[in-house]
Each structure stands twice: as C-alpha cells, then as structure tokens.
PDB file of C-alpha atoms (C1' of nucleotides) in Angstrom:
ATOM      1  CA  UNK P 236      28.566 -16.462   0.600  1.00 92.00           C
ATOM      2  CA  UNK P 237      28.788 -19.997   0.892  1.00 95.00           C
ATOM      3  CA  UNK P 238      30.398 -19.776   4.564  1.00 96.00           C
ATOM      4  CA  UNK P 239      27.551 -17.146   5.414  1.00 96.00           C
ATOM      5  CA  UNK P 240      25.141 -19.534   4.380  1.00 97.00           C
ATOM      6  CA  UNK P 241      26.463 -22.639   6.439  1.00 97.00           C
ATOM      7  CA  UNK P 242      26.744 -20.464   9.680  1.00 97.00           C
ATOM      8  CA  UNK P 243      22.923 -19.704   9.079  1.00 97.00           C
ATOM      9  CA  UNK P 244      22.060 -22.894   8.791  1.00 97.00           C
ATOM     10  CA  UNK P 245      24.395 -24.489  11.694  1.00 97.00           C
ATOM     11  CA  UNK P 246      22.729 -21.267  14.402  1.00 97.00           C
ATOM     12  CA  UNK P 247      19.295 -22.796  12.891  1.00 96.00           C
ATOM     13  CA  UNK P 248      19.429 -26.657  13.156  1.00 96.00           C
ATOM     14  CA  UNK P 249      22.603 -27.021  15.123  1.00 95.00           C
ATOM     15  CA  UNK P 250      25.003 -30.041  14.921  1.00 95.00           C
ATOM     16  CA  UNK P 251      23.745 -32.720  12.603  1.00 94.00           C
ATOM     17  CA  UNK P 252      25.755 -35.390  14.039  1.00 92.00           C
ATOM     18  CA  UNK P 253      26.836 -38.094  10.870  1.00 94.00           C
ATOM     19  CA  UNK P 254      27.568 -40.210  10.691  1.00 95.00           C
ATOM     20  CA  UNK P 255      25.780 -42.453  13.235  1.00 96.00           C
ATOM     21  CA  UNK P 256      27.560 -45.969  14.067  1.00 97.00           C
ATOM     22  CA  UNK P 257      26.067 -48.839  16.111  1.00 97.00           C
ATOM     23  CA  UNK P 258      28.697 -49.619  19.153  1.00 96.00           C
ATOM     24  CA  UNK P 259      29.671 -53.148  20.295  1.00 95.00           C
ATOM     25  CA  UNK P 260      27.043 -54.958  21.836  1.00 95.00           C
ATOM     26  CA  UNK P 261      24.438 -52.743  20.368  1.00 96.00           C
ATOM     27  CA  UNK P 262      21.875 -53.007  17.326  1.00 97.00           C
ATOM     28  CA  UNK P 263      21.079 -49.404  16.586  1.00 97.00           C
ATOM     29  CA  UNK P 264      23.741 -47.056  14.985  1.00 97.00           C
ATOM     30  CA  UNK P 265      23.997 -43.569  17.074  1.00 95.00           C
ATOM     31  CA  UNK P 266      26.231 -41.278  16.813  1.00 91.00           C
ATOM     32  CA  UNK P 267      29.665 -41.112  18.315  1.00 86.00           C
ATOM     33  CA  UNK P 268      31.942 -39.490  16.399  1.00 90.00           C
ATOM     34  CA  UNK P 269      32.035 -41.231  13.466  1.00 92.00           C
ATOM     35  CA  UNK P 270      33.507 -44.770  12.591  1.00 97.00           C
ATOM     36  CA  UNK P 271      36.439 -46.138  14.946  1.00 96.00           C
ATOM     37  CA  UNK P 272      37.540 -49.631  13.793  1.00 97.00           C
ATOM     38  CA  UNK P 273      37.341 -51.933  10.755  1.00 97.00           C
ATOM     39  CA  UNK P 274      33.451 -53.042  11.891  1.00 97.00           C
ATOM     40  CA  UNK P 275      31.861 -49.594  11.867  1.00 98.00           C
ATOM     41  CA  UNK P 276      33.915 -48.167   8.869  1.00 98.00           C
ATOM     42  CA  UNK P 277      32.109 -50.939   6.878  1.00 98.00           C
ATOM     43  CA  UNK P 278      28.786 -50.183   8.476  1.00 98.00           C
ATOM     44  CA  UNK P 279      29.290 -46.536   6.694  1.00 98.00           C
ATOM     45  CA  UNK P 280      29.770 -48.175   3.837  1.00 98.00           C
ATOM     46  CA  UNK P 281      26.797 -49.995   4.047  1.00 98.00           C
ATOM     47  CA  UNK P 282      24.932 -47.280   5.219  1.00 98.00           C
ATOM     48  CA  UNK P 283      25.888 -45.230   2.158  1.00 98.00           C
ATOM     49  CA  UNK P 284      24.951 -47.864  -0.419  1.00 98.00           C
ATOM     50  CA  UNK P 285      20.932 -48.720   1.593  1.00 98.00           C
ATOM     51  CA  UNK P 286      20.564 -44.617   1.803  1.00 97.00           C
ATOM     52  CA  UNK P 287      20.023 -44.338  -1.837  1.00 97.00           C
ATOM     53  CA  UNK P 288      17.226 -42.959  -2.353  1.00 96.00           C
ATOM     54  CA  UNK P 289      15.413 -43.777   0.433  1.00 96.00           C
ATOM     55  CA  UNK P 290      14.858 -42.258   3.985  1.00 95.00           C
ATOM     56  CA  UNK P 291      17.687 -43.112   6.425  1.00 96.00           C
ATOM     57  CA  UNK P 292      14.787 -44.772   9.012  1.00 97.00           C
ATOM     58  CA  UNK P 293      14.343 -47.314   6.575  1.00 98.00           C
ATOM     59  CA  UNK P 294      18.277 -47.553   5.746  1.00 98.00           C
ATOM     60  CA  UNK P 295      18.261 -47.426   9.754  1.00 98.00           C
ATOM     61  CA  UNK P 296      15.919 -50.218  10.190  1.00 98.00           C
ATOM     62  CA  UNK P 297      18.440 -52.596   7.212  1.00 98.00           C
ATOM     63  CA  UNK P 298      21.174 -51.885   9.285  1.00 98.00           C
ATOM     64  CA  UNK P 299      19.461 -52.958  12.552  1.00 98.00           C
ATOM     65  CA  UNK P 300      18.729 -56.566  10.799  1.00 98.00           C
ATOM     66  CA  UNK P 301      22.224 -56.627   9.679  1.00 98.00           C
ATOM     67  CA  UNK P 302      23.807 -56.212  13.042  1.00 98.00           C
ATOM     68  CA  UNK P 303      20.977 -59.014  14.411  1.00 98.00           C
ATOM     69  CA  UNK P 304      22.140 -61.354  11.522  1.00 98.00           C
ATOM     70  CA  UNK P 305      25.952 -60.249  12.317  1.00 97.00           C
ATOM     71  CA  UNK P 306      26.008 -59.342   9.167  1.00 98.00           C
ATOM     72  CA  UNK P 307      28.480 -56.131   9.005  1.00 98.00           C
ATOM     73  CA  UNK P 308      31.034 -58.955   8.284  1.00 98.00           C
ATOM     74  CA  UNK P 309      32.718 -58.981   4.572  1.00 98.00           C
ATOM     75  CA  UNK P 310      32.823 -62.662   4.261  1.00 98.00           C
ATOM     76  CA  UNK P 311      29.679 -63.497   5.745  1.00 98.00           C
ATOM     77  CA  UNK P 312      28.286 -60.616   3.258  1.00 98.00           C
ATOM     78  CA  UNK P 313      29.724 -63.196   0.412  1.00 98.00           C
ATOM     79  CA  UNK P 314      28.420 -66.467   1.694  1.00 98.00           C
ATOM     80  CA  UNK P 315      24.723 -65.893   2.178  1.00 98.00           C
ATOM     81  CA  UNK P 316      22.848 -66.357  -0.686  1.00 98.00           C
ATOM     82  CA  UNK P 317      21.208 -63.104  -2.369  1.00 97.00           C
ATOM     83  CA  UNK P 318      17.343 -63.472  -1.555  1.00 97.00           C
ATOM     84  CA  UNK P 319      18.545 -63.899   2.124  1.00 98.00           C
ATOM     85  CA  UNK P 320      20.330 -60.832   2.244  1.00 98.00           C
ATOM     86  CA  UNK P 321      17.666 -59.142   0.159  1.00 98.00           C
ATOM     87  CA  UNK P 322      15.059 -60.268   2.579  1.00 98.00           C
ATOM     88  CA  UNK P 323      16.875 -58.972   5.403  1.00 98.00           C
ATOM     89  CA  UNK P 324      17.085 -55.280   4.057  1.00 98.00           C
ATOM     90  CA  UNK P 325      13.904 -55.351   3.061  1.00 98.00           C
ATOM     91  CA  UNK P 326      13.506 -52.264   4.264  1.00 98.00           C
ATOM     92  CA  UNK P 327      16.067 -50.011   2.686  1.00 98.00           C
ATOM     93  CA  UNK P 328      13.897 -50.447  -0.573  1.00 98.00           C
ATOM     94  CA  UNK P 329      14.949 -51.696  -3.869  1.00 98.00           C
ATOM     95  CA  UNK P 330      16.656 -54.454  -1.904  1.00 98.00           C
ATOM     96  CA  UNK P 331      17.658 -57.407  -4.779  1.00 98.00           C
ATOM     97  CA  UNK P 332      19.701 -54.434  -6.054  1.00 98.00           C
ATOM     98  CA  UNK P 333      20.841 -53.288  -2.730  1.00 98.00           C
ATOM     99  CA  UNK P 334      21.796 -57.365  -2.135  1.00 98.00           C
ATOM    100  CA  UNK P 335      23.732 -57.325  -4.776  1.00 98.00           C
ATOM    101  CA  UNK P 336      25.234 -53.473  -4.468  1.00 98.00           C
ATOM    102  CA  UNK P 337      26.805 -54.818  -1.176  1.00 98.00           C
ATOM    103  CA  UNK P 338      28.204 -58.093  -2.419  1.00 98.00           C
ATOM    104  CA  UNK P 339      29.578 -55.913  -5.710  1.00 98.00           C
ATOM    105  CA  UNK P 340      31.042 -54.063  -2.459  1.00 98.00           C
ATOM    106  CA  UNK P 341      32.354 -57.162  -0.633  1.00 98.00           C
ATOM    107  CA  UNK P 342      33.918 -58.822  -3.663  1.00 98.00           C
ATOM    108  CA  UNK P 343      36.014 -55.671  -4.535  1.00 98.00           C
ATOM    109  CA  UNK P 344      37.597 -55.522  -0.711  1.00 98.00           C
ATOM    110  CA  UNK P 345      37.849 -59.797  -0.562  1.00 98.00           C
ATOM    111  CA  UNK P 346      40.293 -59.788  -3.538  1.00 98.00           C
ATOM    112  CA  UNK P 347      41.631 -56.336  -3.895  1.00 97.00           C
ATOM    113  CA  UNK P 348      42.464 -55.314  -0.200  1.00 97.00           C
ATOM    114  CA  UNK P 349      42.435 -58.907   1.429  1.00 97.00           C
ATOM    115  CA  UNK P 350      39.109 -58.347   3.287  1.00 97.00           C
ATOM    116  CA  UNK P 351      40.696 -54.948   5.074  1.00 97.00           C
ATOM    117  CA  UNK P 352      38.407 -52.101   4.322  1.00 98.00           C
ATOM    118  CA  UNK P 353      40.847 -49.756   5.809  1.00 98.00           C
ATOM    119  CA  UNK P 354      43.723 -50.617   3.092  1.00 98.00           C
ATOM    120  CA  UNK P 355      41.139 -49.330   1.041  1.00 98.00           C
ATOM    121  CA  UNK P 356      39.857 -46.183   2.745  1.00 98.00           C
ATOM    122  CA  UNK P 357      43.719 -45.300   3.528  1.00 98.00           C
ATOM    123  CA  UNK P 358      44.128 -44.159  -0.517  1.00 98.00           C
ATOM    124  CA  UNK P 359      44.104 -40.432  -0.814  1.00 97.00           C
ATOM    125  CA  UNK P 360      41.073 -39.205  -2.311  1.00 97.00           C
ATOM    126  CA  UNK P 361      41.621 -38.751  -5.378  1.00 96.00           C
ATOM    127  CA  UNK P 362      42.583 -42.755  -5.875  1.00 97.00           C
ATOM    128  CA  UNK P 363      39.997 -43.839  -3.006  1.00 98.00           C
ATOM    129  CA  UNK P 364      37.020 -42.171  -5.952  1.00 97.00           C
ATOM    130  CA  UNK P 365      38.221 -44.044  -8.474  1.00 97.00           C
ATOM    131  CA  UNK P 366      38.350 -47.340  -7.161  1.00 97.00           C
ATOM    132  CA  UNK P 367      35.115 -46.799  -5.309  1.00 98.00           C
ATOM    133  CA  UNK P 368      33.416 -45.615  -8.655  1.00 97.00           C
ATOM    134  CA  UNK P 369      34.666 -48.631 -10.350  1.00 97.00           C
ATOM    135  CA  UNK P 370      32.425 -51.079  -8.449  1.00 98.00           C
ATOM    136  CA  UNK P 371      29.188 -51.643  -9.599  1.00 97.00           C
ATOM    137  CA  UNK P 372      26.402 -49.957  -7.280  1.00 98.00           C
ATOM    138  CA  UNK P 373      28.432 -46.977  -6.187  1.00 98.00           C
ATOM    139  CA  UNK P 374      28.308 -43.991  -8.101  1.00 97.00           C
ATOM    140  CA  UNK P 375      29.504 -40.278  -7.660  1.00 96.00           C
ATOM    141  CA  UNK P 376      27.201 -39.429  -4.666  1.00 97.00           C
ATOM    142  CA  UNK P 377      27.670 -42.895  -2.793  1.00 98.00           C
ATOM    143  CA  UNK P 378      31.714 -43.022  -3.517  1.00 98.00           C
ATOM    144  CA  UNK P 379      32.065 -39.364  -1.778  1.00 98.00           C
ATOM    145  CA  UNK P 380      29.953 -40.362   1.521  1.00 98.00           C
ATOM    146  CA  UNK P 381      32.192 -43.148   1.706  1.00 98.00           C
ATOM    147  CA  UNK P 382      35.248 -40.734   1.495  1.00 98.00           C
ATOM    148  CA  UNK P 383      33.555 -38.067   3.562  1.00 98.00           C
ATOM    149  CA  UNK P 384      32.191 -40.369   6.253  1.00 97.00           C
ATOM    150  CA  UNK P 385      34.278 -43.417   6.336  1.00 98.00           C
ATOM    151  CA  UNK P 386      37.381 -42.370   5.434  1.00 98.00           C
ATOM    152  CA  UNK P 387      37.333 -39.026   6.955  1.00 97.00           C
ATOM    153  CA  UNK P 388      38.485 -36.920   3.757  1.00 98.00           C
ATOM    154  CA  UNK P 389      37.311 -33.642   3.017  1.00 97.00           C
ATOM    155  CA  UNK P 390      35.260 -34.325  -0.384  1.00 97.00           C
ATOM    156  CA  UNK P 391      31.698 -31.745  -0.348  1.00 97.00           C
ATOM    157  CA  UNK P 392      28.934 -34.640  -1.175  1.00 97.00           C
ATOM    158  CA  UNK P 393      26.590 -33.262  -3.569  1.00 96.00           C
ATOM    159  CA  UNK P 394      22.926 -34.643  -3.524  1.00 94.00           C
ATOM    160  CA  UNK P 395      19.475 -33.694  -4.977  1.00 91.00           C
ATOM    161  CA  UNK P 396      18.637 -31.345  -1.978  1.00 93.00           C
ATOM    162  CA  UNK P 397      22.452 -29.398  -2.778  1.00 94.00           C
ATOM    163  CA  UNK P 398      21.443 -29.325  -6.091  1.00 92.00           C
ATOM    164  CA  UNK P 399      17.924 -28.373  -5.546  1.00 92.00           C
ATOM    165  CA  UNK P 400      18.915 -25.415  -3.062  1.00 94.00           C
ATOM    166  CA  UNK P 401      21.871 -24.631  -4.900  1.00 93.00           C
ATOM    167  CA  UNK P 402      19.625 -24.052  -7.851  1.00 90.00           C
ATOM    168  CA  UNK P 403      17.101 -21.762  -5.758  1.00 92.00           C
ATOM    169  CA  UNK P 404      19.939 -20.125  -4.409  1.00 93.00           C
ATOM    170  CA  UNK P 405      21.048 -18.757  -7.948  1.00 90.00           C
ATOM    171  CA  UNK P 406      23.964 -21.303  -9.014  1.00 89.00           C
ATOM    172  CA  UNK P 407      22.258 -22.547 -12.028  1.00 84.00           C
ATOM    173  CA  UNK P 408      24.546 -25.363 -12.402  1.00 84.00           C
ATOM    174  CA  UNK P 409      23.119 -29.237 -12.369  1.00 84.00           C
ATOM    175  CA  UNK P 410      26.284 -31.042 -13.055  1.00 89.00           C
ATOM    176  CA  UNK P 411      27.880 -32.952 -10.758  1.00 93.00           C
ATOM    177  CA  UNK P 412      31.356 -31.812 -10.310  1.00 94.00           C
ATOM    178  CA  UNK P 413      30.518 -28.292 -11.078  1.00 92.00           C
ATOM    179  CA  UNK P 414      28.726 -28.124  -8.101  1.00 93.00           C
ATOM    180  CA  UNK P 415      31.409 -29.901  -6.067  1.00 95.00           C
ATOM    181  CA  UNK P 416      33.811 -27.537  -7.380  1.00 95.00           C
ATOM    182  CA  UNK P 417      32.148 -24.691  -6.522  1.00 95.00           C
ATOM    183  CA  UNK P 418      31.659 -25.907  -2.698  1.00 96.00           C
ATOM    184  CA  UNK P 419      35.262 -27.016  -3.010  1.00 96.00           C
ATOM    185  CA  UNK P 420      36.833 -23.648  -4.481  1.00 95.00           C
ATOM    186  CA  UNK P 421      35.045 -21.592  -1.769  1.00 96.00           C
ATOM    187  CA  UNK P 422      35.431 -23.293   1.159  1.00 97.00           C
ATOM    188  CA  UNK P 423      38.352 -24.138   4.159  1.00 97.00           C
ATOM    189  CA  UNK P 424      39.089 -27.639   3.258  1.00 97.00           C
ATOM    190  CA  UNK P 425      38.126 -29.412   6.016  1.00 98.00           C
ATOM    191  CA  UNK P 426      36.866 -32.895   7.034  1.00 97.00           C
ATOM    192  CA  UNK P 427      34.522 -31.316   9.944  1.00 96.00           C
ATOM    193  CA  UNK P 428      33.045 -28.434   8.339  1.00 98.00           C
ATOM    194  CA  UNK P 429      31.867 -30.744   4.917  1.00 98.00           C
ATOM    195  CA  UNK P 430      30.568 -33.036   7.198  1.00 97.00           C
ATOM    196  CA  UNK P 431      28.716 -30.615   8.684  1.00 97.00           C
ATOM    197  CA  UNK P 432      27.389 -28.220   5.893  1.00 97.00           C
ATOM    198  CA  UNK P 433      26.069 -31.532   4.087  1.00 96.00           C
ATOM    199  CA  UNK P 434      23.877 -32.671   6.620  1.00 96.00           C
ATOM    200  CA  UNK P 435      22.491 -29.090   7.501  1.00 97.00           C
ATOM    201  CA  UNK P 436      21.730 -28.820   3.142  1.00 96.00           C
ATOM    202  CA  UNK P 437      19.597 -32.404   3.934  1.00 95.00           C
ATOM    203  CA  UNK P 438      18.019 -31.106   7.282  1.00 95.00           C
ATOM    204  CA  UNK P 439      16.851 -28.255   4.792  1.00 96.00           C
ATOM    205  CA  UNK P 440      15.778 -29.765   1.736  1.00 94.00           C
ATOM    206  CA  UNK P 441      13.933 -32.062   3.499  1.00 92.00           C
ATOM    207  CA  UNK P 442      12.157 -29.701   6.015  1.00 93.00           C
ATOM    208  CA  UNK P 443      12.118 -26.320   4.253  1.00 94.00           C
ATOM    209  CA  UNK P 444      13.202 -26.323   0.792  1.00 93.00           C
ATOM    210  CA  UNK P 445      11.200 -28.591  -0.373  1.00 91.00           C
ATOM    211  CA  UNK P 446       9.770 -29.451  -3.986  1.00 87.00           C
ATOM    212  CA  UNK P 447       7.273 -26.948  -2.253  1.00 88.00           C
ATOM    213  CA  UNK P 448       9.511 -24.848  -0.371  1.00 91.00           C
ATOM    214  CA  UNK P 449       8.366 -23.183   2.949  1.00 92.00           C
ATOM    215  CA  UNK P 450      10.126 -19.547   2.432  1.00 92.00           C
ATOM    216  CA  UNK P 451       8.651 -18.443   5.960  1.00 92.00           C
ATOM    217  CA  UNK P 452      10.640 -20.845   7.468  1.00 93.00           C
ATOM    218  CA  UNK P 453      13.787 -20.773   5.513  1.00 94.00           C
ATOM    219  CA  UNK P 454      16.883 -19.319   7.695  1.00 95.00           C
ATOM    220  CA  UNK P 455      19.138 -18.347   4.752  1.00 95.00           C
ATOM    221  CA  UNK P 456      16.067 -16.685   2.617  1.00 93.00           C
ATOM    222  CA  UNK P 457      17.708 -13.799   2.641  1.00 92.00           C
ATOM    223  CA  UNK P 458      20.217 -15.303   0.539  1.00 89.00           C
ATOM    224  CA  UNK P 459      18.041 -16.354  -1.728  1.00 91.00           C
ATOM    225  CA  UNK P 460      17.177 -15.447  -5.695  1.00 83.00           C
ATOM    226  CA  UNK P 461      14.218 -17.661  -5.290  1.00 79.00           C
ATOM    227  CA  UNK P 462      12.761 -16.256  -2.349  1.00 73.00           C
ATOM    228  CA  UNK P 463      13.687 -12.759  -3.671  1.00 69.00           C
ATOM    229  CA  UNK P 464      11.701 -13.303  -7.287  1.00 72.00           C
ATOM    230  CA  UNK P 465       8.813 -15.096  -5.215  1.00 68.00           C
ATOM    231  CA  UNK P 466       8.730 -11.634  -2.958  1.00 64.00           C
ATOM    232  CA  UNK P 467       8.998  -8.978  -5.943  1.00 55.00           C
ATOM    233  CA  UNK P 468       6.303 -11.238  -7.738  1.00 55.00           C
ATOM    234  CA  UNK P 469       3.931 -10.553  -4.570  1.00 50.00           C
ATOM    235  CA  UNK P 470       4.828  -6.889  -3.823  1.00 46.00           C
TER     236      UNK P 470
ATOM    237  C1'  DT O 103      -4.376 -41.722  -2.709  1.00 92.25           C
ATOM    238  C1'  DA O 104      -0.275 -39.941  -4.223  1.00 92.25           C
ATOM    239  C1'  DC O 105       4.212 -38.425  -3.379  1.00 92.25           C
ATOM    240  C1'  DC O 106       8.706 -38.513  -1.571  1.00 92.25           C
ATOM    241  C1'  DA O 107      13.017 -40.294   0.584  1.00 92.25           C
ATOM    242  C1'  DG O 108      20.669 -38.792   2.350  1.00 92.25           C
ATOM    243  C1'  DG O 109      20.765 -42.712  -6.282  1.00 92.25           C
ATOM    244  C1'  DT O 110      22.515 -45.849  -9.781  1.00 92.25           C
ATOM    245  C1'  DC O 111      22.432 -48.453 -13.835  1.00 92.25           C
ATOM    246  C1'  DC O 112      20.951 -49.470 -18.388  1.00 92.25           C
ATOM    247  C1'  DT O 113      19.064 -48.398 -22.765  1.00 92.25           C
ATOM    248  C1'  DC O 114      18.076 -45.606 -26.448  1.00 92.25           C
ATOM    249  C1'  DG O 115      18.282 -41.604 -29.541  1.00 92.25           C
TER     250       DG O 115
ATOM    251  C1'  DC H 215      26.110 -36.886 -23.801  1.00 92.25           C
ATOM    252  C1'  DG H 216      20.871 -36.530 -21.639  1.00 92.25           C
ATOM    253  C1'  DA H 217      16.503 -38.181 -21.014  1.00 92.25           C
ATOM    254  C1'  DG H 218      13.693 -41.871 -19.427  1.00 92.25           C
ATOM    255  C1'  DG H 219      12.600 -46.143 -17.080  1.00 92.25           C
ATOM    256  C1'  DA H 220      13.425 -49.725 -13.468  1.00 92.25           C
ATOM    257  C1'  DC H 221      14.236 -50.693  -8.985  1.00 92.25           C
ATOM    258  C1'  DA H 222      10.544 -50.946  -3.907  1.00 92.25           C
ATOM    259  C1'  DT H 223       9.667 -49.997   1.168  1.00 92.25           C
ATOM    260  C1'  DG H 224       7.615 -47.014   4.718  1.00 92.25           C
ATOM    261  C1'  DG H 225       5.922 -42.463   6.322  1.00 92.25           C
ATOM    262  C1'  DT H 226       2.820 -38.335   5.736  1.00 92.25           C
TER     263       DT H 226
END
DNA sequence: TACCAGGTCCTCG
DNA sequence: CGAGGACATGGT
C-alpha cells in the first residue's frame, strides 16, 4: 500500500529534489545532490534546525544571510554574540531560539567531535539519534532530517503533513515512532526512496491535503478512507 | 484579517 | 504521559 501510494505521488509531482545546498561561491542553496563536504553537511544541519515550523523560503532566505555573513562556519557560529546571529535569521522566525538552537548545535560538535561534523554524522543511526536528540533544540523530527539528509541514512522523517495524511489515509496512529515504524516495516530500506517519499508527503500536505483538503485534486484519493467516507456521505 | 508554514521545549495536572 | 502555551516572520 504504502509503495502504491509513493509511486502515485512521485508520477504526480515528480522528483522533489532535497535537499538543496548552496555551492562555493554562491549564496542560494539549490539542489545538487545533496551535501558533498564538511561546509554543506553543516548547512543541512542548519537548514533542519531554521525549517521548524516555518516555510523553507523563509528558512531559505536565513540561510542566504548566513552564507553573506560566512556564517556556515562552527566557530564563527560560537563567537558572534546571540542578538547578531538572531538578527541575521530573522527570517526563519522564532529566531532568539533559533540563535541559540544553532550554538546548542555548535557547542556539541566544538567539544565532542573537535569541530568535524562528519565524525559526527559517520555514527550509525541508531547512535547518530541519540546524540543528536541529546542537544538542546533538536528533537525527533529535526534529529532524523539530519540523518536522512546530511548523513545519508535511511531513517522515514515523520512530520505533521505524514501524520496528518497518514491519519486521513486510515492509520489512526499519532505517535511518533509508531508511525516511523510503520513506514519503516513496509518499505525497501533505502536512503533514495525516504528521501523521496518525504518530500512528495510535504508537496501534498501542503498543496492538497490540507487542514482543508482538496479531494479533487488528490492523486492517491483512491487510497483514501477519508475521501471514501467524504464520497458515501455525498452519494 | 486570520491562518499557516518541512517543531521543540517547558510547565502543569 | 498529554495538553497547552511560548516562540515570530512572511506569504496568501
């Protein structure tokens, strides 16, 4: 069902491309195949943490500032003073907690990996959630982005449009790591196709499925419980 | 004008 | 535990 589903959605929207990266001597992250060195694997990370709850143009626009400010840099993250920083994301929204989310961030690599994010991201996944959970400012969703897109592990990311659609769907099922396991137990574990499948959920929820969802629209309807009790109410 | 966006933490029963 | 509030900008 769950494979069904995702090739619906992928012949609908086609290739989401995520994670986007900004490229040397650029200011704008696009995408290219995900993070390559040390530089962009911290931009993810970034990215990940000035996402929360906000619309990735305005997480877009923070990183933008950060590159002009040379600012994807772990020890210039830890030098500038708070309101700076906050001042410079402005835009990401909540941004004295976002400030301090990424120096909570910085801090953990400075003394636990020596200022090398990859030492980090190289712990299998299991480890690599832990640690990531630990820190202040990261919780479940956040710490399996960073495994998904940074490090390249296959962890499902579950957010409020996979829960919301999941729900619609018929998997009546809110928590967390139910939901995970679910994707998880049904699925080919791989890096590319959870990549994948959770940006297509986001390109629905936000388009189609929606706190008002647009049923017309919706390309795996016929999959649906809550399309199928909306059409037996009308008929 | 109000609502929502690629959540998390803290506090309180 | 789980609900409820705080955090805050920018787009429709």
């Amino acid at each position: 069902m769950l494979e069904i589903i995702y090739n619906k959605l992928y012949s609908h929207f086609g290739p989401q491309h995520w994670w986007p990266v900004t490229e040397k001597g650029k200011l704008n992250p696009e995408y290219s195949g995900g993070p390559k060195n040390e530089r962009q694997q911290l931009e993810v990370c970034f990215g990940t943490i000035l996402a929360q709850n906000t619309s990735w143009k305005n997480a877009e626009k923070a990183i933008v500032e950060l590159n002009k400010n040379n600012l994807i840099n772990i020890k210039k993250i830890l030098k500038i003073k708070n309101k700076k920083l906050a001042q410079i994301i402005k835009s990401s929204g909540y941004y004295n907690q976002k400030a301090k989310k990424l120096k909570n961030f910085c801090d953990f690599l400075s003394k636990n990996y020596d200022g090398k994010i990859s030492l980090l991201l190289n712990n299998n996944a299991e480890e690599l959630k832990k640690k990531l959970i630990s820190i202040n400012g990261i919780g479940q969703e956040t710490a399996d982005s960073i495994i998904l897109y940074a490090a390249k592990k296959p962890v499902f990311v579950v957010d409020a449009y996979t829960k919301r659609i999941l729900n619609r769907i018929g998997y009546k099922e809110t928590e967390y790591n139910k939901l995970q396991t679910l994707f998880a137990k049904n699925l080919p574990n791989s890096e590319r196709l959870f990549n994948e499948y959770h940006a297509l959920l986001v390109e629905l929820g936000k388009g189609i499925c929606k706190k008002q969802p647009l049923c017309g629209k919706c390309p795996v309807s016929r999959c649906c419980g809550y399309y199928e009790a909306v059409s037996l109410k009308r008929d």
